[in-house]
Every structure is written in structure tokens, then in C-alpha cells.
CSV table of C-alpha atoms in Angstrom, one decimal:
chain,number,residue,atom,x,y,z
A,1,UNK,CA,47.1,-38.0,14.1
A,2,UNK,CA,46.8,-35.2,16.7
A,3,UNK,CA,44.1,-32.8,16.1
A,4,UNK,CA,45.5,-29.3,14.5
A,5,UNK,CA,46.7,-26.4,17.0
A,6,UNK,CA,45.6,-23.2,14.9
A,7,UNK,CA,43.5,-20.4,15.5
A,8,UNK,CA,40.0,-22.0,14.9
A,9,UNK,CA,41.1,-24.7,17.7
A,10,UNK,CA,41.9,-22.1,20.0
A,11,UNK,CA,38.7,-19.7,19.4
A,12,UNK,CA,36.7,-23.4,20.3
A,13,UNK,CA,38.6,-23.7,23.4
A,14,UNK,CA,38.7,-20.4,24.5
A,15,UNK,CA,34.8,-19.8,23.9
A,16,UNK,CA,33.9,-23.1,26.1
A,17,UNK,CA,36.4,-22.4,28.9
A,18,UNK,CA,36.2,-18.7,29.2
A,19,UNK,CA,33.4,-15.8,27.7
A,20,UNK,CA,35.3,-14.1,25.2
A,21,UNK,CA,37.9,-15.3,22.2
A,22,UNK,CA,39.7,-11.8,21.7
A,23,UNK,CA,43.0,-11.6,19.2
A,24,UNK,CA,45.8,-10.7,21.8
A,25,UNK,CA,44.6,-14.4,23.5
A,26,UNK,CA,44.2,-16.3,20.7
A,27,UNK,CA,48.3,-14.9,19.6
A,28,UNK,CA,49.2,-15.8,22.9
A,29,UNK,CA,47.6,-19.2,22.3
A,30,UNK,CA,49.6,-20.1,19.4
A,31,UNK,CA,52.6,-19.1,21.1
A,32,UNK,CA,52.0,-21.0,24.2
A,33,UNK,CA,50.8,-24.3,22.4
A,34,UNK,CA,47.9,-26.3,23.6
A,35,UNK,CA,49.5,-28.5,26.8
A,36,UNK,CA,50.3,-24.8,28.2
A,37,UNK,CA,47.4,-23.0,27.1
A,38,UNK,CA,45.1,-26.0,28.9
A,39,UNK,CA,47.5,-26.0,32.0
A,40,UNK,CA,47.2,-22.3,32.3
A,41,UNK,CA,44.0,-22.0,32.1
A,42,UNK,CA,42.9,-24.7,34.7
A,43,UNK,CA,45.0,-23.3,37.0
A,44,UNK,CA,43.7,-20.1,36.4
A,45,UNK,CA,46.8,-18.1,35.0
A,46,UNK,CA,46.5,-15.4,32.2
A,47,UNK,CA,47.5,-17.0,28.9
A,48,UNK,CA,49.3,-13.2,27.9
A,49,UNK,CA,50.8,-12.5,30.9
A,50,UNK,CA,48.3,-9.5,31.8
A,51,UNK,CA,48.2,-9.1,35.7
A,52,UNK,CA,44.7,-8.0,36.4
A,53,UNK,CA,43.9,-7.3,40.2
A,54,UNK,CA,40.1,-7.5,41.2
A,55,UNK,CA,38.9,-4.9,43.0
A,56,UNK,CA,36.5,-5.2,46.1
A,57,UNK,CA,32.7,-5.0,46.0
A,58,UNK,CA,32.9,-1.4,48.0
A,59,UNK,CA,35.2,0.3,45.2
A,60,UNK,CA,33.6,-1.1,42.0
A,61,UNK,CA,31.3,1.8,40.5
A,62,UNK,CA,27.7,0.9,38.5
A,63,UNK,CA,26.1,3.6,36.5
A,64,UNK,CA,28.7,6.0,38.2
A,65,UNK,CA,27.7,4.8,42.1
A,66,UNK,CA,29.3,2.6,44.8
A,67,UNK,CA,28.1,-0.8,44.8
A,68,UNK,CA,26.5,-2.1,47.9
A,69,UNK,CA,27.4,-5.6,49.5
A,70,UNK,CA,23.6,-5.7,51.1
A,71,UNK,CA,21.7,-5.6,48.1
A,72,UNK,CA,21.4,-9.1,45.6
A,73,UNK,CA,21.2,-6.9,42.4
A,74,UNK,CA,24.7,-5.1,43.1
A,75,UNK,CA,26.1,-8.9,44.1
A,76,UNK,CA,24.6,-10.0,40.8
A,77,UNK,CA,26.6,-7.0,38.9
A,78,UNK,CA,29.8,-7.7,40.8
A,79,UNK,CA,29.8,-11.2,39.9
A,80,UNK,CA,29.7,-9.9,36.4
A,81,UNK,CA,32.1,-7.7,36.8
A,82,UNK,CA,34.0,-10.6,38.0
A,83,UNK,CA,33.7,-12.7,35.1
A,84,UNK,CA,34.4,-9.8,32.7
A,85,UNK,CA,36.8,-9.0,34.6
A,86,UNK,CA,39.3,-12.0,35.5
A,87,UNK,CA,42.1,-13.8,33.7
A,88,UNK,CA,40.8,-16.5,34.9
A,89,UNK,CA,38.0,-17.5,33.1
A,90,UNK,CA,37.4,-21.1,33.1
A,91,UNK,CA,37.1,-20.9,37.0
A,92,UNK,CA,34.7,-18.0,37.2
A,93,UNK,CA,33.2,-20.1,34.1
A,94,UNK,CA,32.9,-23.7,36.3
A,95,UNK,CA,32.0,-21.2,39.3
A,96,UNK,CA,28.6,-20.6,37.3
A,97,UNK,CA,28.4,-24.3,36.5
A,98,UNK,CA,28.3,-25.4,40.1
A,99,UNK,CA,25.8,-22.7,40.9
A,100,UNK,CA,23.4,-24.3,38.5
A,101,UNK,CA,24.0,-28.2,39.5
A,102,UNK,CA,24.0,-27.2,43.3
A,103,UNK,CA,21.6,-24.8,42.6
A,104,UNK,CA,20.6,-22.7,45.8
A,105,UNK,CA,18.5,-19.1,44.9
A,106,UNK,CA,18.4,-15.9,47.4
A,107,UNK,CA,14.6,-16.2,47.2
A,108,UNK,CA,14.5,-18.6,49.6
A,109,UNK,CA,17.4,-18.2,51.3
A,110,UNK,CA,17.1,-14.4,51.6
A,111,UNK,CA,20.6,-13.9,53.1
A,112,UNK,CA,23.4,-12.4,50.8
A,113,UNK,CA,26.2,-13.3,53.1
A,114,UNK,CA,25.2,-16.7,52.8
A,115,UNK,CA,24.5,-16.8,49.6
A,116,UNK,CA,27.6,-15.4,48.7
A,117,UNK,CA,30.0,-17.3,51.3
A,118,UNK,CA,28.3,-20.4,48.9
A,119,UNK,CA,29.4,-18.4,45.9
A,120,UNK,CA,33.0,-18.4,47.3
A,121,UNK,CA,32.9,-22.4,48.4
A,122,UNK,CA,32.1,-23.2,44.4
A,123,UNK,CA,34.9,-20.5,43.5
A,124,UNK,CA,37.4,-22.4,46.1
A,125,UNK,CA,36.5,-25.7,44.4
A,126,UNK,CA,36.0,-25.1,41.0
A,127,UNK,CA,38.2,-27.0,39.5
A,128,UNK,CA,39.2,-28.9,42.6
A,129,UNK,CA,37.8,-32.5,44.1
A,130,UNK,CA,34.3,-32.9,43.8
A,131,UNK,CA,34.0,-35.4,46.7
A,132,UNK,CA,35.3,-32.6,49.1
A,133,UNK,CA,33.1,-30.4,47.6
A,134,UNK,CA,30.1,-32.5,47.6
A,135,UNK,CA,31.1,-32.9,51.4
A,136,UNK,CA,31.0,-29.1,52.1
A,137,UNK,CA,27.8,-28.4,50.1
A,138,UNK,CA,25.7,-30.5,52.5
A,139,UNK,CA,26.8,-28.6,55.2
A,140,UNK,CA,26.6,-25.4,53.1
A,141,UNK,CA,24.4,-22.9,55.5
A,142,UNK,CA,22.5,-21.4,52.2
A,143,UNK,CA,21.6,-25.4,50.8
A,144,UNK,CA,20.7,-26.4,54.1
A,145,UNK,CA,18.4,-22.9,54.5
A,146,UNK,CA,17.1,-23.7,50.7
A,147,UNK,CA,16.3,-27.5,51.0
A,148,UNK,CA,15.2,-27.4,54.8
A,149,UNK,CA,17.9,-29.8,56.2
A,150,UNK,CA,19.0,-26.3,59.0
A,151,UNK,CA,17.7,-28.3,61.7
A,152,UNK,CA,18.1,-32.1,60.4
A,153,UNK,CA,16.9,-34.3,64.1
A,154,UNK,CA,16.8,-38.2,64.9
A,155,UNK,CA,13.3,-39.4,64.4
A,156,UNK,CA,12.3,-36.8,61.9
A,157,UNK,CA,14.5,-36.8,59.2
A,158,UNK,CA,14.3,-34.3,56.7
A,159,UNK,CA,14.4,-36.1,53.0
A,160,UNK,CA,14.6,-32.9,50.9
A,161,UNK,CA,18.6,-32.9,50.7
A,162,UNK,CA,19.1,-37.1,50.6
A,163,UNK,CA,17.2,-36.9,47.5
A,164,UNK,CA,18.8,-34.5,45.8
A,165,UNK,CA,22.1,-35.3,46.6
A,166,UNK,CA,21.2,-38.5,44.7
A,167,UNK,CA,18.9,-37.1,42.2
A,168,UNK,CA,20.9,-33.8,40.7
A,169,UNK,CA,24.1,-33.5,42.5
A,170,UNK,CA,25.5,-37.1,42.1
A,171,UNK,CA,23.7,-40.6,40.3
A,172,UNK,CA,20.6,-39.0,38.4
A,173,UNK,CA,17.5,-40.2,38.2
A,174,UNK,CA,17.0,-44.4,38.6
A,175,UNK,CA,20.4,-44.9,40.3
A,176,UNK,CA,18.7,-45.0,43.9
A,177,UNK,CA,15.3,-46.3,45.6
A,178,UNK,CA,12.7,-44.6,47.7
A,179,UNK,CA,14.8,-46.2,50.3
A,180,UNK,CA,18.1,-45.3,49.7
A,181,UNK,CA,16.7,-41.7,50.0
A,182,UNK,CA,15.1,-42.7,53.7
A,183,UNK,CA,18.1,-44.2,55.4
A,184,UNK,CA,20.6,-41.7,54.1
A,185,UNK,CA,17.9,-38.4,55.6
A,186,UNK,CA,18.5,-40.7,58.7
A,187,UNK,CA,22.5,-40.3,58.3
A,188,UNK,CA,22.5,-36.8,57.6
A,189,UNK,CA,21.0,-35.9,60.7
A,190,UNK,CA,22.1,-33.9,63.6
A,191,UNK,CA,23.5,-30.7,62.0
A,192,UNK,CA,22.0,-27.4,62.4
A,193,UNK,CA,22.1,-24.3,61.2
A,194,UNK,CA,21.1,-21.4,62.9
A,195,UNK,CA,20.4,-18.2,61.4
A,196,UNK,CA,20.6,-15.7,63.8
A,197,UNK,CA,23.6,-16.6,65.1
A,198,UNK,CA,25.2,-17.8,61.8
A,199,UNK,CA,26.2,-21.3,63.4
A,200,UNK,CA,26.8,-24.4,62.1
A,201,UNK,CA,27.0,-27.3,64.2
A,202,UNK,CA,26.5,-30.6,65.1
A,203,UNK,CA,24.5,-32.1,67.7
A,204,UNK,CA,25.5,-35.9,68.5
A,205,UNK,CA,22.2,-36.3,70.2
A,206,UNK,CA,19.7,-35.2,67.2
A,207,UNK,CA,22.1,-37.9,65.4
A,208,UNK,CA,20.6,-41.4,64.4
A,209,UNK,CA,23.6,-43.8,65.5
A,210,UNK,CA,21.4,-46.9,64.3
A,211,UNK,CA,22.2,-49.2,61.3
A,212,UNK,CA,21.1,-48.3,57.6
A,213,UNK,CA,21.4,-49.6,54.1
A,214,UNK,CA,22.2,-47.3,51.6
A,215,UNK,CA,22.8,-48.3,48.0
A,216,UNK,CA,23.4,-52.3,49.0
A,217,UNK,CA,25.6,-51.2,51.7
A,218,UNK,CA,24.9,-51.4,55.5
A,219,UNK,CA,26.7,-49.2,58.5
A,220,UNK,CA,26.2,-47.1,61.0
A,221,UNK,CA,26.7,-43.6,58.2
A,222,UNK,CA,27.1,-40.5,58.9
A,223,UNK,CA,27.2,-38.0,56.5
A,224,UNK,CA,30.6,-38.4,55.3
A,225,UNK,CA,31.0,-42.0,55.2
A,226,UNK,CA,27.6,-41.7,53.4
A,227,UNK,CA,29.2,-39.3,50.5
A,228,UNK,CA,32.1,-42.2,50.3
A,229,UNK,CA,29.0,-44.7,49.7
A,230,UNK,CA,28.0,-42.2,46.4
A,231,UNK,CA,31.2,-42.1,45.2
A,232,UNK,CA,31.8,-45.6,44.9
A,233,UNK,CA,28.7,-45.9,42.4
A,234,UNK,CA,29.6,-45.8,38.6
A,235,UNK,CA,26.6,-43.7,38.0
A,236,UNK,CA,28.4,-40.8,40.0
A,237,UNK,CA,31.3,-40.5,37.4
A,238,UNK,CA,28.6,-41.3,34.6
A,239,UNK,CA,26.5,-38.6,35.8
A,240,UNK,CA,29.1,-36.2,36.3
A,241,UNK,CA,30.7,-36.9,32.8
A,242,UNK,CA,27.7,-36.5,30.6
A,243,UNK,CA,27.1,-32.7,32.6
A,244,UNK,CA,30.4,-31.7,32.2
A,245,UNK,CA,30.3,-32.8,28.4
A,246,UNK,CA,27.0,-31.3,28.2
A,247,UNK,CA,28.5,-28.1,29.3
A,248,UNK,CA,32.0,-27.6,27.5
A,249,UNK,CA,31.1,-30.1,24.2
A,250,UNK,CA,27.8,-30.8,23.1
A,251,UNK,CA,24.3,-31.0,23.6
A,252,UNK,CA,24.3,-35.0,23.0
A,253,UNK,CA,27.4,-36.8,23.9
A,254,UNK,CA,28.0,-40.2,22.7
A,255,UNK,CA,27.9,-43.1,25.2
A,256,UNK,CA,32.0,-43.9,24.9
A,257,UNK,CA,32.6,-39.8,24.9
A,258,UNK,CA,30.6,-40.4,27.9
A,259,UNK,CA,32.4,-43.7,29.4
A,260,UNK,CA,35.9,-42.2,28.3
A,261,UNK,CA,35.1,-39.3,30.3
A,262,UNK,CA,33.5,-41.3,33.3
A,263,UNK,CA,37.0,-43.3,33.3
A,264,UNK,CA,38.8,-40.3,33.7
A,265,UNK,CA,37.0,-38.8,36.3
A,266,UNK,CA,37.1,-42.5,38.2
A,267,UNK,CA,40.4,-42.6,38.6
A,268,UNK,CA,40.6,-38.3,40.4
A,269,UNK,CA,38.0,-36.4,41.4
A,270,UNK,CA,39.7,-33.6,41.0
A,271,UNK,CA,37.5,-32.0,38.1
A,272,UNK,CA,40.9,-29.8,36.7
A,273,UNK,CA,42.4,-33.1,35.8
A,274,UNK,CA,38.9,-34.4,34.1
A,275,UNK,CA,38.6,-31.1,32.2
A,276,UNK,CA,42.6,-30.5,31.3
A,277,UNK,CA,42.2,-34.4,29.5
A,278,UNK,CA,38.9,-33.0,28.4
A,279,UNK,CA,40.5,-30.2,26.5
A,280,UNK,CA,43.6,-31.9,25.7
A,281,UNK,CA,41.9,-34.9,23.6
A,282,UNK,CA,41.2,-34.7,19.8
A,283,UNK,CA,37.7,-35.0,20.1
A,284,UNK,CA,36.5,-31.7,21.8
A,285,UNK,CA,38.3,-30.7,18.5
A,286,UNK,CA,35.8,-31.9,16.3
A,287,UNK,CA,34.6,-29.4,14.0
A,288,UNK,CA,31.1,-31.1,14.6
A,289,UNK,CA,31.2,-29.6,17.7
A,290,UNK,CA,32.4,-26.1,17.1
A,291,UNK,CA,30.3,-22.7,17.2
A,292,UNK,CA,27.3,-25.8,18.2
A,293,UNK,CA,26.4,-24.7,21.8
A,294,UNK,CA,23.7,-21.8,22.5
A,295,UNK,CA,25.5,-19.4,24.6
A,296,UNK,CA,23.7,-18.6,28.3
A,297,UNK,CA,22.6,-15.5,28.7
A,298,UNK,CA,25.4,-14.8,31.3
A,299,UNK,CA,28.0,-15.8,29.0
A,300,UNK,CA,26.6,-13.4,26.0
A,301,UNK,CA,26.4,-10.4,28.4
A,302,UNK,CA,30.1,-10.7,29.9
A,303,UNK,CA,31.5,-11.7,26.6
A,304,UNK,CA,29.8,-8.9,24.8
A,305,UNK,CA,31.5,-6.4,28.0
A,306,UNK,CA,34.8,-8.1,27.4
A,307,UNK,CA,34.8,-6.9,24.1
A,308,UNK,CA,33.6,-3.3,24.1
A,309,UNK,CA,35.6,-2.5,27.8
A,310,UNK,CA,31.9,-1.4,28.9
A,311,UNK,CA,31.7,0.3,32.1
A,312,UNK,CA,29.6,-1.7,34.6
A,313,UNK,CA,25.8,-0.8,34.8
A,314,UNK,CA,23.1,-2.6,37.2
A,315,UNK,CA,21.2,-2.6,33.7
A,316,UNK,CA,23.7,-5.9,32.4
A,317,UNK,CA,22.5,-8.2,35.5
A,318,UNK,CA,18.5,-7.5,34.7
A,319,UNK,CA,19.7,-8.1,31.1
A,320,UNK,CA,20.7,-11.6,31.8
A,321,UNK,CA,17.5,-12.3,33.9
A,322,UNK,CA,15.1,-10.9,30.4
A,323,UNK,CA,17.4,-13.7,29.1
A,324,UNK,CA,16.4,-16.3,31.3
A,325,UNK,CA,19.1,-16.3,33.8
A,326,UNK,CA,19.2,-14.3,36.8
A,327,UNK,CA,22.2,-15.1,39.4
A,328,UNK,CA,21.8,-16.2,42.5
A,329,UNK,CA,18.4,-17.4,41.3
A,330,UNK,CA,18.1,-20.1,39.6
A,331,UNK,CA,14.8,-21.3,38.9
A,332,UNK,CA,14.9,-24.6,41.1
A,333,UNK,CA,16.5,-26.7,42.5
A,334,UNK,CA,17.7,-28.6,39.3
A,335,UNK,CA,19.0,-25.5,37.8
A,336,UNK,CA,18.5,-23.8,34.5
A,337,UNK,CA,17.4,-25.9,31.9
A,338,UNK,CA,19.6,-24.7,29.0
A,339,UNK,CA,20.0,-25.3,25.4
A,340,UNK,CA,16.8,-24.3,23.0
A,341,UNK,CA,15.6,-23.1,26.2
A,342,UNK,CA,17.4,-19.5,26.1
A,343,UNK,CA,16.2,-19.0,22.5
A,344,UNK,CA,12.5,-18.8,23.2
A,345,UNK,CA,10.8,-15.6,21.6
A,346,UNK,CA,10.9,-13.5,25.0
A,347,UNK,CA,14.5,-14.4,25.6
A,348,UNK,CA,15.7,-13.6,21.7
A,349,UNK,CA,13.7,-9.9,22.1
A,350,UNK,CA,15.7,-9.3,25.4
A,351,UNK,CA,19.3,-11.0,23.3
A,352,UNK,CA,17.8,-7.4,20.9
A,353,UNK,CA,17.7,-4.9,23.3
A,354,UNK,CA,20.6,-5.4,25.1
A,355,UNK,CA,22.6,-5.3,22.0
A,356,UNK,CA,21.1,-2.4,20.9
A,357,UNK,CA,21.8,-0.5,24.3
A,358,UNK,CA,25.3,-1.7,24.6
A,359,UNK,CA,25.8,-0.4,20.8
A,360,UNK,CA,24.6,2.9,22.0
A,361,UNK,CA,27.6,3.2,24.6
A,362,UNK,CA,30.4,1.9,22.6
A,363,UNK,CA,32.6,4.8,23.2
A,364,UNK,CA,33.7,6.7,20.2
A,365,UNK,CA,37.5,6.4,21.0
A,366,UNK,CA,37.0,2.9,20.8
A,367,UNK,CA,36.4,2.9,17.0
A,368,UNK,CA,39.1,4.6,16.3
A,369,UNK,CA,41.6,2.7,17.9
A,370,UNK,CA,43.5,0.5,15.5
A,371,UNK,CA,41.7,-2.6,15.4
A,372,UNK,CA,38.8,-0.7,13.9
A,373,UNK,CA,40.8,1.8,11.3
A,374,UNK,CA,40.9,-0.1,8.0
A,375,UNK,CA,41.8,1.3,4.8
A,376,UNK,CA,38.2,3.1,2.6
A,377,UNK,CA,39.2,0.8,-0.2
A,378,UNK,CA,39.7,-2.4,1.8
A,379,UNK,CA,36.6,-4.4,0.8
A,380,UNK,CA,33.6,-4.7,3.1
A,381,UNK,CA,33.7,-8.6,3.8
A,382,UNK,CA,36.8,-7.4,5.5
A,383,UNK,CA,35.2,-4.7,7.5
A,384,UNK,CA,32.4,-7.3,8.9
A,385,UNK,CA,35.1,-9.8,9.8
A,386,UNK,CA,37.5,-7.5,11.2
A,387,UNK,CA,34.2,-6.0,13.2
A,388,UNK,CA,33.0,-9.7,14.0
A,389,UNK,CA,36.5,-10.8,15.4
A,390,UNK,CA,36.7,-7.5,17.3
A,391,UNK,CA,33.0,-8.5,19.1
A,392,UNK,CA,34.4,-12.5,19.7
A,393,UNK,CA,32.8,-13.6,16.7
A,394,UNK,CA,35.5,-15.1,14.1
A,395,UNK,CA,33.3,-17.0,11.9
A,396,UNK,CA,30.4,-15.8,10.3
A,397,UNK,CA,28.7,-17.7,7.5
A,398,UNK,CA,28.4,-16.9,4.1
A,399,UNK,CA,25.2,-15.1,4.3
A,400,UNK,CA,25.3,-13.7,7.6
A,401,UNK,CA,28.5,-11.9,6.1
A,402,UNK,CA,27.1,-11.1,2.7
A,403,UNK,CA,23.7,-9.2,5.0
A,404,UNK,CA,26.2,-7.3,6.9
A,405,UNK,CA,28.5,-6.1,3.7
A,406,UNK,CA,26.1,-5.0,2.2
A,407,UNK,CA,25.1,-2.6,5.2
A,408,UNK,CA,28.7,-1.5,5.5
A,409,UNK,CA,28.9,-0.9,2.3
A,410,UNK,CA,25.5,1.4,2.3
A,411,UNK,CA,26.4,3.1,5.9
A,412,UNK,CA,29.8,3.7,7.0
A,413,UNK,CA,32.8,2.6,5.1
A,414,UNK,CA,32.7,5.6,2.2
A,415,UNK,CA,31.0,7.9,4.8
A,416,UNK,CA,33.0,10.9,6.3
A,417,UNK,CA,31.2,10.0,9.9
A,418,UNK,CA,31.5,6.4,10.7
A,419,UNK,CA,30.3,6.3,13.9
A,420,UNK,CA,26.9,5.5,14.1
A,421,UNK,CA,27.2,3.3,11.0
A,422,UNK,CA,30.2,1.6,13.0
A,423,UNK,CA,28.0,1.0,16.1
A,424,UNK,CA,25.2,-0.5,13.9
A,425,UNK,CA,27.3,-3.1,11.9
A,426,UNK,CA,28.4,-4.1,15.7
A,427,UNK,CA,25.0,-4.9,16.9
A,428,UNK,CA,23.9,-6.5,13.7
A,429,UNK,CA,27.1,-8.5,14.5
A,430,UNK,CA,25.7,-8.9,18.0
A,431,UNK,CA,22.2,-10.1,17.1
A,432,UNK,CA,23.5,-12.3,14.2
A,433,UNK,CA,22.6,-16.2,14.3
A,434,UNK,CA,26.3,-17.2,15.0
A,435,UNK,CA,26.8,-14.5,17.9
A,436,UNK,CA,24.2,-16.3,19.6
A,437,UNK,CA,26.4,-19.9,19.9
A,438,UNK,CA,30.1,-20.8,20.9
């Protein structure tokens, strides 16, 4: 029997493949049906129709000034705006996920045209074929500045990038030797990256042209026919399974969630098709699975600004970092660690404040508008779940709800001004235990 197509199906999916579950989408949703939903939103089309037109870096505003292209923190805001911004969520959404598995950080690279030319190579292939994106990354100018491979030469090979093209990008750990790692440095030599002249090329005499073994096999490899060598290992599709699981589903996937997956991906590499089966099949249904994932703090900040229509401030990107997460700067090279992780006692205090400042400048208009405007005798479970769907939280639990009634009940609902007890029951809503997971 096919798993049910009704609204909490749709708040699941639209939580893991986007930032924000709001009512006009989740209508839309129900409308559409779930083959069209999933097909619109891996190939990035607005699920109501809404025609939204990003604006360039230069004419986007923050804190009432003109971003600027060559500073990291207004990058880091305009990718949120981005993401709050598109309606096209699940590829700013797998944008972010290939910054963290091919994670590269501006601290090291210290370039932001780099840095964001890579941000635009994970946005081209976000849900496209992840050999041809593997290809590109290794020739990436901002990896090759951040693992030392800029100036790769016959005879001294540089290992950083062989190992973690085996290591975090494609097999994991104990699918590949010391060894392995050797002879492919020695096939990825020969292309350079120079700086100050932003050029990328390849020199056929820093190239080693002699014989290597790499995973069992033996040729003359290069760096492409070396990728094809990866990709012919089951650990890559294993690998690549259990992160995207990890990701959209849950924090432990079972071993056949995992080989089913792994199949999939097998037969294309084209990680749209992986994910639209992904979303598709009953079992990322399972109601084991739903509200089970801690949000990152990137995804609690823009889905927090989806739902208020906040103007942008530099404030939301240093947010994020008291979070845990600052973009374009990851911690290492293997990427944020995620789960528990973001919930540490620092983390939860910095969850606090920015709730509290973006309750503070909720604009009044907003809570009169009609999704807000509910009847004084309509009773205050109904306020907090109206208020809770309104902020992209639709299911609060029993006493989470009863907390928050009760404050209603004290502040605002038979109050002449509303306001301020309107904006608290929204951060309470904000901090609450089941804001804090999708």
C-alpha cells in the first residue's frame, strides 16, 4: 500500500528538501500530488507558481547598506538571502550539502572570487552527475588552493587531494591502501593553478606518464581515467548513499535503506534521479523518521526569515556561525560534524538570542495580517498552533503546546495590545524543543 499523500507527508518533505514548510506550499502540494511535487522540486520549479527573480549581490541591501562582493561576511549574507530567498530550495539546500562533503573554507583559500566561482560549480551540479562533478572539483582552483595540489609536479606528488578524494569525497575510510593514495597523487599531477593570474592549466611535462595500480587496477591514469577507477568501486555508491540518507532521512540508516539506495545511485549518477526515488518511496515516509533530524543552524536561520519576511541583516550570517556553522568555512576538511553536535550548550544559547532578536523585528503589520487575526474566543491551543504553523512548526507536542497556551492565555489573546505578547508566543515557538528538528 502506498504511503499516504496528506499534509503531514508533505510538511516531512518539504522540511528535508527545502527550509521552510509554509501553508500556501503545503495547499499547492496537495494539489499537485506527490510525483509532481518531487519532480518540481528537483528541477527546481516553484510548487505555487510564484515567479521570484533573484537579485544581484550589488542591489541587495543589509541593515539598510549595499552589500559588497569583496568582503566574505556580505557573501555569507547573500547566500542567505539566496536560500531565503529562492523557489528553489532543494538546490540551494544540496548546494550547502556539497559545500560540507567537498568542504573548502576562505581561511585558507583567502580569495572570494574563488571561493565563490566553487559556490556556483556545487550550485550548477547540485542535483546533477556526481562523476562530472567529482571531475571538476579536482580541478576546482579554491580545492586545489585549500589542499595544496595548485602546483601538483612529476616526482613530487602532492598526496593531500588523492586521499581525500578517497577518504571524504568518494569510498570512506578502509576502501583504499596507503598505496592507492600514492599512485593516484602520481596521476593527478601536472595541473596548476596560479593565483595571480587566475590560471588553470595543465602542464604535460610536470605529468607522470608511467604505470600505476590504483584500487587493483593498472594503467597509465590520469586524472580522469583515475575518477572512472572510483566509480567503479561499490563503496562509492555505498558511501554516497548512507550521506545522502544521513542528510534528508535519518541519523542511522539501515543497511538495505542503504543498499537500496546504493542500487539506485549505481545504475545514474545523476543525484536528482537518486533523490526523486529517494522522496518518492514509502519509506522516507515513515513517521519514525519525521520531525527526527536536528536542524543546522543555516537551515533554522533561513527558515525562521522565510517565515517572518525579515529584511536581510549581516547580524543572521554571525548568527549561524554562534550556531556552529559559518559559510564558506567549514571547520575542515571533512565538513561539519552535525547531529547532537549543533545542540551543545554554546550553540543552544546562540539558537536563544537570535530568536529573541528576530522576535524584536517582527513587524507589526505582520500580525495583523490574516493568518494571525483569530477570533478572542477561539481557544488558545488554536492560537499556538495557528502561531506554530505560521513560524514552519505544524506539530507541537502535547506539553510544548499546553506551556505555550497557557502564556497566550496570560498575555495577549484577551489583551487590547497584542503585540508584544504576539511576538513573545513566536519566540517561545522558536526556542521550543520541536522548532529545533525537521
Amino acid at each position: 500500500m502506498s504511503a499516504a499523500w496528506m499534509e503531514k507527508e508533505i510538511v516531512h518533505l518539504l522540511s528535508r528538501s527545502g527550509f521552510y514548510a509554509d501553508k500556501r506550499s503545503v495547499s499547492a502540494c496537495i494539489e499537485l500530488g506527490k510525483e509532481e511535487t518531487v519532480r518540481r522540486l528537483i528541477a527546481g520549479e516553484s510548487l505555487t507558481g510564484t515567479v521570484s527573480e533573484l537579485q544581484p549581490l550589488e542591489q541587495i541591501k543589509a541593515d539598510g547598506k549595499e552589500l559588497k562582493a569583496d568582503s566574505i561576511g556580505d557573501q555569507q549574507t547573500y547566500w542567505l538571502y539566496r536560500m531565503v530567498t529562492s523557489e528553489a530550495p532543494l538546490v540551494e539546500k544540496m548546494t550547502l550539502f556539497w559545500h560540507g562533503h567537498f568542504a573548502t573554507s576562505y581561511q585558507k583559500v583567502k580569495e572570494i572570487p574563488i571561493i565563490i566561482k566553487q559556490n556556483e560549480l556545487f550550485r550548477k551540479y547540485a542535483l546533477g552527475n556526481f562523476h562530472d562533478l567529482v571531475l571538476e572539483v579536482g580541478k576546482d582552483p579554491a580545492m586545489m588552493l585549500y589542499l595544496d595540489s595548485n602546483n601538483n609536479k612529476k616526482g613530487k606528488p602532492n598526496e593531500n587531494y588523492a586521499r581525500e578524494v578517497m577518504e571524504l569525497f568518494t569510498l570512506g575510510i578502509g576502501n583504499y591502501t596507503e598505496q592507492d593514495i600514492k599512485e593516484a597523487a602520481r596521476a593527478f599531477t601536472g595541473w596548476s593553478y596560479n593565483k595571480q593570474l587566475d590560471e588553470l592549466k595543465f602542464n604535460k611535462g610536470q605529468h607522470d606518464t608511467g604505470m600505476k595500480t590504483i584500487l587493483g587496477e593498472k594503467g597509465n591514469f590520469d586524472e580522469s581515467s583515475t575518477v572512472d577507477v572510483l566509480f567503479k568501486q561499490d563503496a562509492l555508491s555505498h558511501f554516497l548513499a548512507t550521506k545522502l540518507l544521513k542528510f534528508f532521512a535519518t541519523d542511522e540508516p539501515s543497511a538495505e535503506w542503504v543498499n537500496q539506495v546504493a542500487a539506485d545511485f549505481a545504475h545514474s549518477n545523476n543525484v536528482g534521479e537518486v533523490l526523486s526515488k529517494l522522496f518518492l518511496s514509502d519509506m522516507f515516509y515513515n513517521t519514525e523518521y519525521q520531525g527526527s533530524l536536528i536542524k543546522t543552524p543555516v537551515e533554522y536561520v533561513v527558515g525562521i526569515l522565510r517565515a517572518f519576511r525579515i529584511p536581510m541583516s549581516k547580524g543572521f550570517a554571525q548568527a549561524a556561525r554562534k550556531m556552529g556553522q559559518e559559510l564558506y568555512l567549514p571547520p575542515d576538511v571533512a565538513g561539519w560534524r552535525g547531529g547532537t553536535t549543533w545542540l551543545m550548550t554554546t550553540s543552544l544559547l546562540a539558537r536563544y538570542q537570535f530568536a529573541e532578536s528576530v522576535a524584536k523585528r517582527i513587524n507589526n503589520t505582520l500580525l495583523t495580517s490574516k493568518d494571525y487575526k483569530l477570533e478572542t474566543s477561539t481557544a488558545a491551543e488554536d492560537w499556538v498552533t495557528q502561531y506554530a504553523q505560521n513560524a514552519g512548526v505544524w506539530y507541537l507536542g502535547e506539553q510544548t503546546t499546553q506551556v505555550l497556551s497557557k502564556y497566550a492565555d496570560e498575555t495577549f489573546i484577551h489583551s487590547a495590545q497584542k503585540a508584544a505578547g504576539m511576538k513573545g508566543l513566536l519566540q517561545l515557538i522558536m526556542l521550543s524543543p520541536e522548532a529545533q528538528m525537521k
